[in-house]
Every structure is written in C-alpha cells, then in structure tokens.
Amino acid sequence: MRKGLRRLLVVSVLGFVAAVVTGAIGYALVPRSSMPSRIASADTQRSISISDIEVCGLLTSDEVQRLLNFASSIGPGTPQPYVAGGACAWGTGLGESFELTVMAHQLGPVVNPCARIAGNEIHVGGWVGCSRLVFGPGNVLTASKGAYTVSIETNVIGFPYESAEESTVSHVFGELHA
C-alpha cells in the first residue's frame, strides 16, 4: 500500500515538474514582439488572437506574487488550454493559486457586467467588470475593455487581494493596448 502511494506521489510530482518546465521553455521562447494582435476595419468586427503562452507573459513576477498573497509562485506560469482565447495558471504548491484568461470581447458596450455572475459591478481605469468574492475557490473578477475580456479566478480572498486584482487587470489591458 505504501509503495503504491509513494509511486503515485512520485509520478504526480514528475508530471507537475514536466508541466512547469514545458511552460517555462515556452515562455522563454515567445518574443515580446509577438504579443496579441488586433485586426480592425470599418467594415469588420475586431478580432484578437492570443495564445496561452502569451497570456503567461502578460504579468510581472511582482503581480503574480501579489495575487498569491505575497507567496512565491513555483514557476513562470503554466499555459492552460482555452478555446476562446488564452489562459495561464500560477500556484504556490501550498494551495494558493489563480488563473488569468484573456479572450475576445463582443463589440458593444457592457451594460450589465454581473448579468451571469452574482457579484459587484466595478469601474476602474476605463474598464468595467464584475467581482465575485466567496470563501474558497470561485473568486472571479471578469472585466471588459475594447476588444478584450480579462478574467482572474482564484482561491485567495481579502482586501489586499482585491486591490492587486484590479491593478493587475488594468496592467493587462495596458499590455493589450485595449
């Protein structure tokens, strides 16, 4: 029984390490000039294309640490498969974690950002969003500006975290030139 549990633990750790190393290599290979592109014209809708690896490159290490309650991340971020855009996850290995998602926003003003989420409407730095805070997993801030929707989902809660989340979303919109 112990041997089986030990083997399971070793395999799990090796799989996690492989995922972190793969994410780090991918992050290092993406040049800063290949950041997300927007295509716009008077006749067509705006569209964006952003990869998971590009999303991992949007945050500074200080922002990641603030979003993990000032704990260090175990890596540069792990790209997450996401069909409608790009996503990246960070964690401490001790329970604190969050995921950043960037996707195309449908044109038109955001009238009710909390329509699909029970939360509080917020307006910060030219973007509008909905913040949902609960104890444990499920804390979500979803914000829209220009051609993008940015979402941060975490299992960390508290006022310093809310402030870090809002400033990080503002920084991401700045990086995206939204």
GROMACS .gro file of C-alpha atoms in nm:
model
  178
    1MET     CA    1   0.000   0.000   0.000
    2ARG     CA    2   0.277   0.246   0.097
    3LYS     CA    3   0.475   0.151  -0.210
    4GLY     CA    4   0.174   0.224  -0.434
    5LEU     CA    5   0.112   0.561  -0.267
    6ARG     CA    6   0.480   0.650  -0.293
    7ARG     CA    7   0.480   0.558  -0.662
    8LEU     CA    8   0.164   0.767  -0.720
    9LEU     CA    9   0.323   1.063  -0.543
   10VAL     CA   10   0.645   1.037  -0.746
   11VAL     CA   11   0.452   1.013  -1.076
   12SER     CA   12   0.236   1.313  -0.980
   13VAL     CA   13   0.536   1.525  -0.886
   14LEU     CA   14   0.721   1.430  -1.207
   15GLY     CA   15   0.415   1.519  -1.416
   16PHE     CA   16   0.382   1.855  -1.242
   17VAL     CA   17   0.751   1.934  -1.286
   18ALA     CA   18   0.728   1.843  -1.656
   19ALA     CA   19   0.432   2.081  -1.699
   20VAL     CA   20   0.618   2.364  -1.524
   21VAL     CA   21   0.934   2.309  -1.730
   22THR     CA   22   0.734   2.298  -2.054
   23GLY     CA   23   0.561   2.624  -1.959
   24ALA     CA   24   0.893   2.788  -1.872
   25ILE     CA   25   1.052   2.684  -2.201
   26GLY     CA   26   0.750   2.807  -2.398
   27TYR     CA   27   0.753   3.135  -2.207
   28ALA     CA   28   1.123   3.189  -2.278
   29LEU     CA   29   1.076   3.120  -2.650
   30VAL     CA   30   0.798   3.375  -2.710
   31PRO     CA   31   0.946   3.711  -2.809
   32ARG     CA   32   0.782   4.020  -2.659
   33SER     CA   33   0.707   4.142  -3.012
   34SER     CA   34   0.465   3.855  -3.068
   35MET     CA   35   0.213   3.995  -2.823
   36PRO     CA   36  -0.158   3.968  -2.911
   37SER     CA   37  -0.267   4.131  -3.232
   38ARG     CA   38  -0.586   4.316  -3.309
   39ILE     CA   39  -0.731   4.342  -3.656
   40ALA     CA   40  -0.986   4.618  -3.710
   41SER     CA   41  -1.151   4.791  -4.002
   42ALA     CA   42  -1.461   4.999  -4.057
   43ASP     CA   43  -1.637   4.708  -4.224
   44THR     CA   44  -1.539   4.421  -3.997
   45GLN     CA   45  -1.557   4.346  -3.630
   46ARG     CA   46  -1.241   4.349  -3.424
   47SER     CA   47  -1.090   4.014  -3.352
   48ILE     CA   48  -0.797   3.912  -3.138
   49SER     CA   49  -0.572   3.617  -3.124
   50ILE     CA   50  -0.377   3.540  -2.809
   51SER     CA   51  -0.209   3.219  -2.708
   52ASP     CA   52  -0.181   3.060  -2.365
   53ILE     CA   53   0.194   3.127  -2.364
   54GLU     CA   54   0.137   3.495  -2.447
   55VAL     CA   55  -0.105   3.523  -2.153
   56CYS     CA   56   0.166   3.379  -1.925
   57GLY     CA   57   0.392   3.665  -2.037
   58LEU     CA   58   0.146   3.943  -1.953
   59LEU     CA   59   0.214   3.953  -1.576
   60THR     CA   60   0.523   4.061  -1.389
   61SER     CA   61   0.660   3.844  -1.109
   62ASP     CA   62   0.553   4.113  -0.858
   63GLU     CA   63   0.193   4.096  -0.984
   64VAL     CA   64   0.195   3.717  -0.960
   65GLN     CA   65   0.328   3.734  -0.604
   66ARG     CA   66   0.061   3.989  -0.500
   67LEU     CA   67  -0.213   3.769  -0.646
   68LEU     CA   68  -0.078   3.474  -0.442
   69ASN     CA   69  -0.093   3.670  -0.113
   70PHE     CA   70   0.278   3.755  -0.139
   71ALA     CA   71   0.384   3.392  -0.166
   72SER     CA   72   0.624   3.285  -0.440
   73SER     CA   73   0.496   3.101  -0.745
   74ILE     CA   74   0.651   2.764  -0.820
   75GLY     CA   75   0.708   2.867  -1.181
   76PRO     CA   76   0.659   3.129  -1.451
   77GLY     CA   77   0.301   3.017  -1.516
   78THR     CA   78   0.152   2.712  -1.680
   79PRO     CA   79  -0.032   2.765  -2.011
   80GLN     CA   80  -0.389   2.637  -1.992
   81PRO     CA   81  -0.586   2.513  -2.294
   82TYR     CA   82  -0.868   2.758  -2.362
   83VAL     CA   83  -1.071   2.754  -2.682
   84ALA     CA   84  -1.196   3.114  -2.683
   85GLY     CA   85  -0.863   3.285  -2.607
   86GLY     CA   86  -0.559   3.225  -2.391
   87ALA     CA   87  -0.516   3.127  -2.025
   88CYS     CA   88  -0.234   3.075  -1.779
   89ALA     CA   89  -0.226   2.946  -1.420
   90TRP     CA   90   0.010   3.011  -1.130
   91GLY     CA   91   0.032   2.846  -0.789
   92THR     CA   92   0.247   2.826  -0.479
   93GLY     CA   93   0.231   2.449  -0.436
   94LEU     CA   94   0.082   2.516  -0.092
   95GLY     CA   95  -0.274   2.583  -0.200
   96GLU     CA   96  -0.277   2.941  -0.327
   97SER     CA   97  -0.346   2.961  -0.700
   98PHE     CA   98  -0.504   3.174  -0.971
   99GLU     CA   99  -0.574   3.166  -1.343
  100LEU     CA  100  -0.568   3.458  -1.587
  101THR     CA  101  -0.782   3.431  -1.900
  102VAL     CA  102  -0.788   3.671  -2.198
  103MET     CA  103  -1.046   3.638  -2.474
  104ALA     CA  104  -1.215   3.840  -2.747
  105HIS     CA  105  -1.495   4.066  -2.631
  106GLN     CA  106  -1.803   4.104  -2.846
  107LEU     CA  107  -1.840   4.459  -2.975
  108GLY     CA  108  -2.082   4.685  -2.798
  109PRO     CA  109  -2.100   4.841  -2.455
  110VAL     CA  110  -2.112   4.627  -2.145
  111VAL     CA  111  -2.449   4.715  -1.994
  112ASN     CA  112  -2.464   4.470  -1.704
  113PRO     CA  113  -2.126   4.304  -1.630
  114CYS     CA  114  -2.276   4.097  -1.347
  115ALA     CA  115  -2.557   3.951  -1.559
  116ARG     CA  116  -2.411   3.598  -1.546
  117ILE     CA  117  -2.232   3.622  -1.210
  118ALA     CA  118  -2.368   3.713  -0.869
  119GLY     CA  119  -2.121   3.987  -0.779
  120ASN     CA  120  -2.043   4.356  -0.750
  121GLU     CA  121  -2.015   4.581  -1.053
  122ILE     CA  122  -1.690   4.779  -1.063
  123HIS     CA  123  -1.548   5.052  -1.289
  124VAL     CA  124  -1.169   5.104  -1.281
  125GLY     CA  125  -0.933   5.278  -1.522
  126GLY     CA  126  -1.168   5.275  -1.821
  127TRP     CA  127  -1.278   4.913  -1.786
  128VAL     CA  128  -1.598   4.770  -1.641
  129GLY     CA  129  -1.621   4.442  -1.457
  130CYS     CA  130  -1.789   4.217  -1.208
  131SER     CA  131  -1.619   4.094  -0.893
  132ARG     CA  132  -1.744   3.786  -0.709
  133LEU     CA  133  -1.586   3.709  -0.374
  134VAL     CA  134  -1.659   3.387  -0.188
  135PHE     CA  135  -1.464   3.190   0.071
  136GLY     CA  136  -1.253   2.927  -0.106
  137PRO     CA  137  -1.240   2.863  -0.482
  138GLY     CA  138  -1.466   3.064  -0.709
  139ASN     CA  139  -1.341   3.419  -0.658
  140VAL     CA  140  -1.372   3.576  -1.000
  141LEU     CA  141  -1.312   3.918  -1.148
  142THR     CA  142  -1.427   3.946  -1.509
  143ALA     CA  143  -1.363   4.277  -1.686
  144SER     CA  144  -1.412   4.413  -2.038
  145LYS     CA  145  -1.248   4.695  -2.228
  146GLY     CA  146  -1.219   4.744  -2.601
  147ALA     CA  147  -1.176   4.416  -2.786
  148TYR     CA  148  -1.086   4.211  -2.476
  149THR     CA  149  -1.237   4.040  -2.177
  150VAL     CA  150  -0.995   3.957  -1.896
  151SER     CA  151  -1.079   3.724  -1.611
  152ILE     CA  152  -0.892   3.628  -1.295
  153GLU     CA  153  -1.017   3.331  -1.094
  154THR     CA  154  -0.854   3.245  -0.765
  155ASN     CA  155  -0.891   3.073  -0.431
  156VAL     CA  156  -0.736   3.369  -0.242
  157ILE     CA  157  -0.956   3.632  -0.076
  158GLY     CA  158  -0.912   3.960   0.109
  159PHE     CA  159  -0.894   4.335   0.055
  160PRO     CA  160  -0.523   4.342  -0.042
  161TYR     CA  161  -0.602   4.074  -0.299
  162GLU     CA  162  -0.891   4.277  -0.447
  163SER     CA  163  -0.662   4.575  -0.493
  164ALA     CA  164  -0.395   4.356  -0.655
  165GLU     CA  165  -0.654   4.200  -0.884
  166GLU     CA  166  -0.785   4.537  -1.004
  167SER     CA  167  -0.438   4.681  -1.066
  168THR     CA  168  -0.334   4.362  -1.248
  169VAL     CA  169  -0.639   4.375  -1.476
  170SER     CA  170  -0.559   4.741  -1.553
  171HIS     CA  171  -0.198   4.641  -1.634
  172VAL     CA  172  -0.317   4.358  -1.863
  173PHE     CA  173  -0.546   4.594  -2.056
  174GLY     CA  174  -0.248   4.829  -2.092
  175GLU     CA  175  -0.031   4.546  -2.228
  176LEU     CA  176  -0.309   4.455  -2.472
  177HIS     CA  177  -0.347   4.820  -2.576
  178ALA     CA  178  -0.719   4.796  -2.506
   0.00000   0.00000   0.00000
